[in-house]
C-alpha cells in the first residue's frame, strides 16, 4: 500500500503584510472541513465487511451505506456541508447530477439487488450486475469536471463516488461464481479497479500539491499557518484517507480489515504563533509528536494522560499549557507550566472532542473522552468558540503554544490531529 506523504518545498520566502503583493492572496476555500460524511463507509472497510453469504445481501449492504434509511444519501450530506461555498450556477449543476446520475445508480443497484436475491445464478441477474458495473465507469468524472476551485471544494463527493465504484466491482470479483461471471469479465473488473485507483491517486495528489503550493506562495506571514493546515487537513481527511482505503480494497479481500495510517490536521484556534507557524511549515513525513503520534509496531502511539496547567490572568483561570503522555511513556510539555493543574487518565478511552473558548488566546479547553468523562482547563470568558471533532475519528495529537509575549503566559493557540477509529473491541 502506497501511503507515502506528499512533500512540498517550503523554501519560498513568505511575504509580509507590508510587502507589495503582485498576486491575489490565498483565500481559504474550505474553512469548515472537519466532518466526514463518508466515515461510515471507511469504517466498514477498516473493520472488515465480514462474510456476506451472497451477492444480493452484499449489494444490500452497499445500498445501506450510501443511501441510509431515513437519511439523505451521502452525496447530499456532503453537499449540505459545502454548498454555501459554491457559486449558484455550479451548485445547480451538481444538484442535477445528484438528482440524475446518482439517483439512477441507486435505482439500478436496487434492481441488481432484487435480481440477485430472487433469481440467483440466472443470466438475467448476471446481466443486471454487469450492466451496472459498466454504467459506473467514469461516473467519478462528473465530480471533477468543474473549475479547479469547485473541484477542490467537492473533493469529498468525488472520493465518496469512487468508494462506491471500487467495492461494487470488488464484490463482483469475490462473488464471481454466485453471479456467474466469466474469467474475461473478472479481468475486466480488475482492470477497472486498477485504472481508477491509479487515476484517483494522481488526481488527489496533484490537487494536494497544487493547493499547498498556492497557499505557501500567496499567503502572508500571518495567514500561512492556518492556510497550510487547512489544505493539509482537508486533503488528508477527504482525499488521502480514501486513497488508502481503495488501495486496500484493490489488493485485499473485502472481508479483511486494515489499520489506517493517515493522520489529518485541524487549523489553529485562536491565535497562530511563531511556534505554530513552524509546525504548519513542517512537511507531512517530518511531523512529530505530540502533534502527530509516532507509529510503533504498525500502530499509532495513543494519548494515555493529560495534565492541564492553569495560568491566572487578573486572577481569572485561563489555559496556560498542557502535558501529554503517550502509552509508550513519551511525554511532552506544551505552553506554560504552572503549579495549578487539572489532569485525567484516559484508561484505554480516546479523546472524542475538544471544545475551546477565547478571543486572541485560549481561555478554556474542554476535552471529552469516549467514555464520557471530561477534562476542563481554564474558564471561558470570551464568547468565541470552536469544537474539534470529526465523525468516526478521534483526536490523536495536540499542538499548543504560549509564545505570544503580550499574553503573559496564557496559551495563544491550539490545534489537533485526527485519526480514524480503528480498534473494533
PDB file of C-alpha atoms in Angstrom, residues 35-267:
ATOM      1  CA  UNK A  35     -16.520  16.448   9.191  1.00  0.00           C
ATOM      2  CA  UNK A  36     -16.683  13.178   7.281  1.00  0.00           C
ATOM      3  CA  UNK A  37     -19.965  12.114   5.734  1.00  0.00           C
ATOM      4  CA  UNK A  38     -18.187   9.118   4.174  1.00  0.00           C
ATOM      5  CA  UNK A  39     -16.871   7.919   7.535  1.00  0.00           C
ATOM      6  CA  UNK A  40     -19.434   5.122   7.828  1.00  0.00           C
ATOM      7  CA  UNK A  41     -18.133   3.710   4.521  1.00  0.00           C
ATOM      8  CA  UNK A  42     -14.494   3.986   5.601  1.00  0.00           C
ATOM      9  CA  UNK A  43     -15.378   2.484   8.968  1.00  0.00           C
ATOM     10  CA  UNK A  44     -16.974  -0.552   7.323  1.00  0.00           C
ATOM     11  CA  UNK A  45     -13.926  -1.282   5.185  1.00  0.00           C
ATOM     12  CA  UNK A  46     -11.446  -0.635   8.019  1.00  0.00           C
ATOM     13  CA  UNK A  47     -13.323  -3.037  10.272  1.00  0.00           C
ATOM     14  CA  UNK A  48     -13.633  -5.613   7.520  1.00  0.00           C
ATOM     15  CA  UNK A  49     -17.033  -6.048   5.940  1.00  0.00           C
ATOM     16  CA  UNK A  50     -17.041  -9.674   7.081  1.00  0.00           C
ATOM     17  CA  UNK A  51     -18.571 -12.672   5.423  1.00  0.00           C
ATOM     18  CA  UNK A  52     -21.729 -11.854   3.467  1.00  0.00           C
ATOM     19  CA  UNK A  53     -23.370 -15.086   2.279  1.00  0.00           C
ATOM     20  CA  UNK A  54     -24.360 -13.998  -1.225  1.00  0.00           C
ATOM     21  CA  UNK A  55     -24.136 -11.161  -3.762  1.00  0.00           C
ATOM     22  CA  UNK A  56     -27.698  -9.958  -3.055  1.00  0.00           C
ATOM     23  CA  UNK A  57     -27.016  -9.209   0.634  1.00  0.00           C
ATOM     24  CA  UNK A  58     -23.668  -7.671  -0.367  1.00  0.00           C
ATOM     25  CA  UNK A  59     -25.456  -5.192  -2.650  1.00  0.00           C
ATOM     26  CA  UNK A  60     -27.964  -4.506   0.150  1.00  0.00           C
ATOM     27  CA  UNK A  61     -25.054  -3.683   2.436  1.00  0.00           C
ATOM     28  CA  UNK A  62     -23.603  -1.180  -0.070  1.00  0.00           C
ATOM     29  CA  UNK A  63     -27.017   0.417  -0.581  1.00  0.00           C
ATOM     30  CA  UNK A  64     -27.376   0.875   3.165  1.00  0.00           C
ATOM     31  CA  UNK A  65     -24.004   2.607   3.451  1.00  0.00           C
ATOM     32  CA  UNK A  66     -24.566   5.148   0.677  1.00  0.00           C
ATOM     33  CA  UNK A  67     -28.354   5.504   0.892  1.00  0.00           C
ATOM     34  CA  UNK A  68     -29.110   5.086   4.615  1.00  0.00           C
ATOM     35  CA  UNK A  69     -32.759   4.769   5.591  1.00  0.00           C
ATOM     36  CA  UNK A  70     -34.439   7.942   6.881  1.00  0.00           C
ATOM     37  CA  UNK A  71     -31.353   9.994   5.984  1.00  0.00           C
ATOM     38  CA  UNK A  72     -30.130  11.893   2.955  1.00  0.00           C
ATOM     39  CA  UNK A  73     -27.695   9.917   0.836  1.00  0.00           C
ATOM     40  CA  UNK A  74     -24.005  10.527   1.468  1.00  0.00           C
ATOM     41  CA  UNK A  75     -23.573  12.844  -1.542  1.00  0.00           C
ATOM     42  CA  UNK A  76     -26.428  15.040  -0.339  1.00  0.00           C
ATOM     43  CA  UNK A  77     -24.979  15.089   3.168  1.00  0.00           C
ATOM     44  CA  UNK A  78     -21.661  16.281   1.727  1.00  0.00           C
ATOM     45  CA  UNK A  79     -23.341  18.922  -0.420  1.00  0.00           C
ATOM     46  CA  UNK A  80     -25.063  20.351   2.659  1.00  0.00           C
ATOM     47  CA  UNK A  81     -21.596  20.930   4.129  1.00  0.00           C
ATOM     48  CA  UNK A  82     -20.087  22.674   1.100  1.00  0.00           C
ATOM     49  CA  UNK A  83     -22.952  24.299  -0.810  1.00  0.00           C
ATOM     50  CA  UNK A  84     -22.504  27.734   0.803  1.00  0.00           C
ATOM     51  CA  UNK A  85     -19.061  27.999  -0.832  1.00  0.00           C
ATOM     52  CA  UNK A  86     -20.179  27.103  -4.357  1.00  0.00           C
ATOM     53  CA  UNK A  87     -21.475  29.540  -6.976  1.00  0.00           C
ATOM     54  CA  UNK A  88     -25.188  29.126  -7.643  1.00  0.00           C
ATOM     55  CA  UNK A  89     -24.919  28.115 -11.308  1.00  0.00           C
ATOM     56  CA  UNK A  90     -22.411  25.390 -10.466  1.00  0.00           C
ATOM     57  CA  UNK A  91     -24.465  24.354  -7.451  1.00  0.00           C
ATOM     58  CA  UNK A  92     -27.493  23.752  -9.647  1.00  0.00           C
ATOM     59  CA  UNK A  93     -25.407  21.573 -11.965  1.00  0.00           C
ATOM     60  CA  UNK A  94     -24.180  19.495  -9.025  1.00  0.00           C
ATOM     61  CA  UNK A  95     -27.717  19.097  -7.728  1.00  0.00           C
ATOM     62  CA  UNK A  96     -28.666  17.942 -11.214  1.00  0.00           C
ATOM     63  CA  UNK A  97     -26.009  15.213 -11.025  1.00  0.00           C
ATOM     64  CA  UNK A  98     -27.343  14.080  -7.642  1.00  0.00           C
ATOM     65  CA  UNK A  99     -30.936  14.043  -8.874  1.00  0.00           C
ATOM     66  CA  UNK A 100     -29.902  12.394 -12.135  1.00  0.00           C
ATOM     67  CA  UNK A 101     -26.941  10.011 -12.244  1.00  0.00           C
ATOM     68  CA  UNK A 102     -26.744   9.332  -8.503  1.00  0.00           C
ATOM     69  CA  UNK A 103     -30.447   8.526  -8.240  1.00  0.00           C
ATOM     70  CA  UNK A 104     -30.183   6.387 -11.364  1.00  0.00           C
ATOM     71  CA  UNK A 105     -27.331   4.426  -9.797  1.00  0.00           C
ATOM     72  CA  UNK A 106     -29.482   3.801  -6.752  1.00  0.00           C
ATOM     73  CA  UNK A 107     -32.349   2.548  -8.912  1.00  0.00           C
ATOM     74  CA  UNK A 108     -30.088   0.254 -10.938  1.00  0.00           C
ATOM     75  CA  UNK A 109     -28.424  -1.060  -7.775  1.00  0.00           C
ATOM     76  CA  UNK A 110     -31.814  -1.840  -6.226  1.00  0.00           C
ATOM     77  CA  UNK A 111     -32.664  -3.732  -9.417  1.00  0.00           C
ATOM     78  CA  UNK A 112     -29.389  -5.692  -9.210  1.00  0.00           C
ATOM     79  CA  UNK A 113     -30.102  -6.441  -5.555  1.00  0.00           C
ATOM     80  CA  UNK A 114     -33.563  -7.748  -6.389  1.00  0.00           C
ATOM     81  CA  UNK A 115     -32.342  -9.893  -9.290  1.00  0.00           C
ATOM     82  CA  UNK A 116     -29.502 -11.436  -7.278  1.00  0.00           C
ATOM     83  CA  UNK A 117     -31.837 -12.222  -4.377  1.00  0.00           C
ATOM     84  CA  UNK A 118     -34.795 -13.515  -6.362  1.00  0.00           C
ATOM     85  CA  UNK A 119     -33.049 -15.074  -9.367  1.00  0.00           C
ATOM     86  CA  UNK A 120     -29.586 -16.082  -8.165  1.00  0.00           C
ATOM     87  CA  UNK A 121     -27.381 -17.654 -10.797  1.00  0.00           C
ATOM     88  CA  UNK A 122     -29.666 -16.616 -13.661  1.00  0.00           C
ATOM     89  CA  UNK A 123     -28.464 -14.973 -16.863  1.00  0.00           C
ATOM     90  CA  UNK A 124     -30.750 -12.039 -16.102  1.00  0.00           C
ATOM     91  CA  UNK A 125     -29.144 -11.367 -12.704  1.00  0.00           C
ATOM     92  CA  UNK A 126     -25.675 -11.719 -14.267  1.00  0.00           C
ATOM     93  CA  UNK A 127     -26.589  -9.236 -16.984  1.00  0.00           C
ATOM     94  CA  UNK A 128     -28.044  -6.776 -14.471  1.00  0.00           C
ATOM     95  CA  UNK A 129     -24.859  -6.871 -12.388  1.00  0.00           C
ATOM     96  CA  UNK A 130     -22.543  -6.351 -15.373  1.00  0.00           C
ATOM     97  CA  UNK A 131     -24.736  -3.608 -16.850  1.00  0.00           C
ATOM     98  CA  UNK A 132     -24.351  -1.545 -13.663  1.00  0.00           C
ATOM     99  CA  UNK A 133     -20.656  -2.431 -13.381  1.00  0.00           C
ATOM    100  CA  UNK A 134     -20.097  -0.843 -16.791  1.00  0.00           C
ATOM    101  CA  UNK A 135     -22.511   2.009 -16.132  1.00  0.00           C
ATOM    102  CA  UNK A 136     -20.388   3.012 -13.123  1.00  0.00           C
ATOM    103  CA  UNK A 137     -17.304   3.519 -15.300  1.00  0.00           C
ATOM    104  CA  UNK A 138     -16.295   7.206 -15.263  1.00  0.00           C
ATOM    105  CA  UNK A 139     -19.186   8.333 -13.021  1.00  0.00           C
ATOM    106  CA  UNK A 140     -16.450   9.801 -10.811  1.00  0.00           C
ATOM    107  CA  UNK A 141     -15.528  12.177 -13.650  1.00  0.00           C
ATOM    108  CA  UNK A 142     -18.768  14.078 -13.007  1.00  0.00           C
ATOM    109  CA  UNK A 143     -17.268  15.362  -9.749  1.00  0.00           C
ATOM    110  CA  UNK A 144     -14.001  16.604 -11.278  1.00  0.00           C
ATOM    111  CA  UNK A 145     -15.400  18.406 -14.324  1.00  0.00           C
ATOM    112  CA  UNK A 146     -15.605  21.938 -12.918  1.00  0.00           C
ATOM    113  CA  UNK A 147     -13.090  24.734 -12.356  1.00  0.00           C
ATOM    114  CA  UNK A 148     -10.185  23.976 -10.007  1.00  0.00           C
ATOM    115  CA  UNK A 149     -11.736  25.785  -7.043  1.00  0.00           C
ATOM    116  CA  UNK A 150     -15.046  23.914  -7.305  1.00  0.00           C
ATOM    117  CA  UNK A 151     -13.299  20.586  -7.888  1.00  0.00           C
ATOM    118  CA  UNK A 152     -11.340  21.199  -4.701  1.00  0.00           C
ATOM    119  CA  UNK A 153     -14.477  22.053  -2.742  1.00  0.00           C
ATOM    120  CA  UNK A 154     -16.343  18.931  -3.902  1.00  0.00           C
ATOM    121  CA  UNK A 155     -13.383  16.555  -3.442  1.00  0.00           C
ATOM    122  CA  UNK A 156     -15.381  14.645  -0.768  1.00  0.00           C
ATOM    123  CA  UNK A 157     -18.107  13.957  -3.363  1.00  0.00           C
ATOM    124  CA  UNK A 158     -15.501  12.607  -5.767  1.00  0.00           C
ATOM    125  CA  UNK A 159     -13.945  10.297  -3.164  1.00  0.00           C
ATOM    126  CA  UNK A 160     -17.387   9.213  -1.948  1.00  0.00           C
ATOM    127  CA  UNK A 161     -18.144   8.122  -5.529  1.00  0.00           C
ATOM    128  CA  UNK A 162     -15.010   6.048  -6.005  1.00  0.00           C
ATOM    129  CA  UNK A 163     -15.666   4.380  -2.645  1.00  0.00           C
ATOM    130  CA  UNK A 164     -18.881   3.081  -4.234  1.00  0.00           C
ATOM    131  CA  UNK A 165     -17.428   2.096  -7.614  1.00  0.00           C
ATOM    132  CA  UNK A 166     -14.466   0.065  -6.381  1.00  0.00           C
ATOM    133  CA  UNK A 167     -16.290  -2.003  -3.699  1.00  0.00           C
ATOM    134  CA  UNK A 168     -19.059  -2.785  -6.224  1.00  0.00           C
ATOM    135  CA  UNK A 169     -16.525  -4.115  -8.722  1.00  0.00           C
ATOM    136  CA  UNK A 170     -14.574  -5.935  -5.996  1.00  0.00           C
ATOM    137  CA  UNK A 171     -17.745  -7.588  -4.727  1.00  0.00           C
ATOM    138  CA  UNK A 172     -18.331  -8.964  -8.232  1.00  0.00           C
ATOM    139  CA  UNK A 173     -14.827 -10.437  -8.307  1.00  0.00           C
ATOM    140  CA  UNK A 174     -15.306 -12.090  -4.917  1.00  0.00           C
ATOM    141  CA  UNK A 175     -18.814 -13.369  -5.721  1.00  0.00           C
ATOM    142  CA  UNK A 176     -17.984 -14.333  -9.319  1.00  0.00           C
ATOM    143  CA  UNK A 177     -19.305 -17.875  -9.040  1.00  0.00           C
ATOM    144  CA  UNK A 178     -22.600 -16.780  -7.487  1.00  0.00           C
ATOM    145  CA  UNK A 179     -23.123 -14.151 -10.191  1.00  0.00           C
ATOM    146  CA  UNK A 180     -21.809 -16.373 -12.980  1.00  0.00           C
ATOM    147  CA  UNK A 181     -19.022 -14.091 -14.208  1.00  0.00           C
ATOM    148  CA  UNK A 182     -16.583 -15.380 -16.819  1.00  0.00           C
ATOM    149  CA  UNK A 183     -12.812 -15.058 -16.449  1.00  0.00           C
ATOM    150  CA  UNK A 184     -12.900 -12.287 -19.049  1.00  0.00           C
ATOM    151  CA  UNK A 185     -15.463 -10.351 -17.019  1.00  0.00           C
ATOM    152  CA  UNK A 186     -13.472 -10.834 -13.786  1.00  0.00           C
ATOM    153  CA  UNK A 187     -10.361  -9.473 -15.509  1.00  0.00           C
ATOM    154  CA  UNK A 188     -12.420  -6.572 -16.827  1.00  0.00           C
ATOM    155  CA  UNK A 189     -13.453  -5.697 -13.257  1.00  0.00           C
ATOM    156  CA  UNK A 190      -9.858  -5.971 -12.025  1.00  0.00           C
ATOM    157  CA  UNK A 191      -8.720  -3.642 -14.795  1.00  0.00           C
ATOM    158  CA  UNK A 192     -11.451  -1.152 -13.902  1.00  0.00           C
ATOM    159  CA  UNK A 193     -10.260  -1.122 -10.285  1.00  0.00           C
ATOM    160  CA  UNK A 194      -6.587  -0.764 -11.215  1.00  0.00           C
ATOM    161  CA  UNK A 195      -7.297   2.044 -13.666  1.00  0.00           C
ATOM    162  CA  UNK A 196      -9.492   4.011 -11.254  1.00  0.00           C
ATOM    163  CA  UNK A 197      -7.078   3.621  -8.332  1.00  0.00           C
ATOM    164  CA  UNK A 198      -4.263   4.973 -10.500  1.00  0.00           C
ATOM    165  CA  UNK A 199      -6.339   7.883 -11.778  1.00  0.00           C
ATOM    166  CA  UNK A 200      -7.635   8.763  -8.313  1.00  0.00           C
ATOM    167  CA  UNK A 201      -4.169   8.739  -6.753  1.00  0.00           C
ATOM    168  CA  UNK A 202      -2.803  11.028  -9.455  1.00  0.00           C
ATOM    169  CA  UNK A 203      -5.792  13.381  -9.260  1.00  0.00           C
ATOM    170  CA  UNK A 204      -5.777  13.728  -5.462  1.00  0.00           C
ATOM    171  CA  UNK A 205      -2.004  14.017  -5.087  1.00  0.00           C
ATOM    172  CA  UNK A 206      -1.857  16.642  -7.848  1.00  0.00           C
ATOM    173  CA  UNK A 207      -4.697  18.613  -6.264  1.00  0.00           C
ATOM    174  CA  UNK A 208      -2.992  18.478  -2.868  1.00  0.00           C
ATOM    175  CA  UNK A 209       0.365  19.614  -4.247  1.00  0.00           C
ATOM    176  CA  UNK A 210      -1.105  22.451  -6.305  1.00  0.00           C
ATOM    177  CA  UNK A 211      -3.257  23.761  -3.471  1.00  0.00           C
ATOM    178  CA  UNK A 212      -0.369  23.524  -0.995  1.00  0.00           C
ATOM    179  CA  UNK A 213       1.956  25.420  -3.320  1.00  0.00           C
ATOM    180  CA  UNK A 214      -0.706  28.050  -3.940  1.00  0.00           C
ATOM    181  CA  UNK A 215      -1.178  28.526  -0.199  1.00  0.00           C
ATOM    182  CA  UNK A 216       2.516  28.756   0.592  1.00  0.00           C
ATOM    183  CA  UNK A 217       3.280  31.130  -2.278  1.00  0.00           C
ATOM    184  CA  UNK A 218       0.369  33.526  -1.796  1.00  0.00           C
ATOM    185  CA  UNK A 219      -0.142  33.630   1.988  1.00  0.00           C
ATOM    186  CA  UNK A 220       1.069  36.329   4.331  1.00  0.00           C
ATOM    187  CA  UNK A 221       3.198  35.507   7.382  1.00  0.00           C
ATOM    188  CA  UNK A 222       0.065  35.957   9.486  1.00  0.00           C
ATOM    189  CA  UNK A 223      -2.210  33.731   7.404  1.00  0.00           C
ATOM    190  CA  UNK A 224       0.183  30.983   6.290  1.00  0.00           C
ATOM    191  CA  UNK A 225      -0.278  28.793   9.391  1.00  0.00           C
ATOM    192  CA  UNK A 226      -3.997  28.214   9.049  1.00  0.00           C
ATOM    193  CA  UNK A 227      -3.915  28.282   5.249  1.00  0.00           C
ATOM    194  CA  UNK A 228      -1.422  25.427   5.139  1.00  0.00           C
ATOM    195  CA  UNK A 229      -3.100  23.466   7.921  1.00  0.00           C
ATOM    196  CA  UNK A 230      -6.463  23.801   6.171  1.00  0.00           C
ATOM    197  CA  UNK A 231      -5.051  22.454   2.890  1.00  0.00           C
ATOM    198  CA  UNK A 232      -3.244  19.660   4.670  1.00  0.00           C
ATOM    199  CA  UNK A 233      -6.195  18.729   6.863  1.00  0.00           C
ATOM    200  CA  UNK A 234      -8.728  18.859   4.037  1.00  0.00           C
ATOM    201  CA  UNK A 235      -6.718  16.846   1.508  1.00  0.00           C
ATOM    202  CA  UNK A 236      -5.632  14.237   4.038  1.00  0.00           C
ATOM    203  CA  UNK A 237      -9.102  13.791   5.536  1.00  0.00           C
ATOM    204  CA  UNK A 238     -11.139  13.892   2.329  1.00  0.00           C
ATOM    205  CA  UNK A 239      -8.506  12.663  -0.133  1.00  0.00           C
ATOM    206  CA  UNK A 240      -5.653  10.522   1.136  1.00  0.00           C
ATOM    207  CA  UNK A 241      -7.826   8.588   3.596  1.00  0.00           C
ATOM    208  CA  UNK A 242      -9.785   7.426   0.543  1.00  0.00           C
ATOM    209  CA  UNK A 243      -6.630   6.525  -1.396  1.00  0.00           C
ATOM    210  CA  UNK A 244      -5.503   4.353   1.497  1.00  0.00           C
ATOM    211  CA  UNK A 245      -8.887   2.614   1.546  1.00  0.00           C
ATOM    212  CA  UNK A 246      -9.176   1.927  -2.184  1.00  0.00           C
ATOM    213  CA  UNK A 247      -5.595   0.630  -2.336  1.00  0.00           C
ATOM    214  CA  UNK A 248      -6.504  -1.806   0.425  1.00  0.00           C
ATOM    215  CA  UNK A 249      -9.580  -2.992  -1.499  1.00  0.00           C
ATOM    216  CA  UNK A 250      -7.514  -3.271  -4.685  1.00  0.00           C
ATOM    217  CA  UNK A 251      -5.043  -5.644  -3.027  1.00  0.00           C
ATOM    218  CA  UNK A 252      -7.106  -7.451  -0.381  1.00  0.00           C
ATOM    219  CA  UNK A 253     -10.449  -9.122   0.238  1.00  0.00           C
ATOM    220  CA  UNK A 254     -13.396  -7.001   1.340  1.00  0.00           C
ATOM    221  CA  UNK A 255     -13.631  -9.306   4.358  1.00  0.00           C
ATOM    222  CA  UNK A 256     -10.198  -8.274   5.659  1.00  0.00           C
ATOM    223  CA  UNK A 257      -9.923  -5.091   7.675  1.00  0.00           C
ATOM    224  CA  UNK A 258      -6.865  -2.853   7.859  1.00  0.00           C
ATOM    225  CA  UNK A 259      -5.218  -0.306  10.118  1.00  0.00           C
ATOM    226  CA  UNK A 260      -5.365   3.222   8.613  1.00  0.00           C
ATOM    227  CA  UNK A 261      -2.144   5.261   8.633  1.00  0.00           C
ATOM    228  CA  UNK A 262      -3.360   8.697   7.518  1.00  0.00           C
ATOM    229  CA  UNK A 263      -3.313  11.480  10.134  1.00  0.00           C
ATOM    230  CA  UNK A 264      -5.115  14.745   9.316  1.00  0.00           C
ATOM    231  CA  UNK A 265      -4.913  18.154  10.993  1.00  0.00           C
ATOM    232  CA  UNK A 266      -7.107  20.999  12.190  1.00  0.00           C
ATOM    233  CA  UNK A 267      -6.448  24.711  11.939  1.00  0.00           C
TER     234      UNK A 267
END
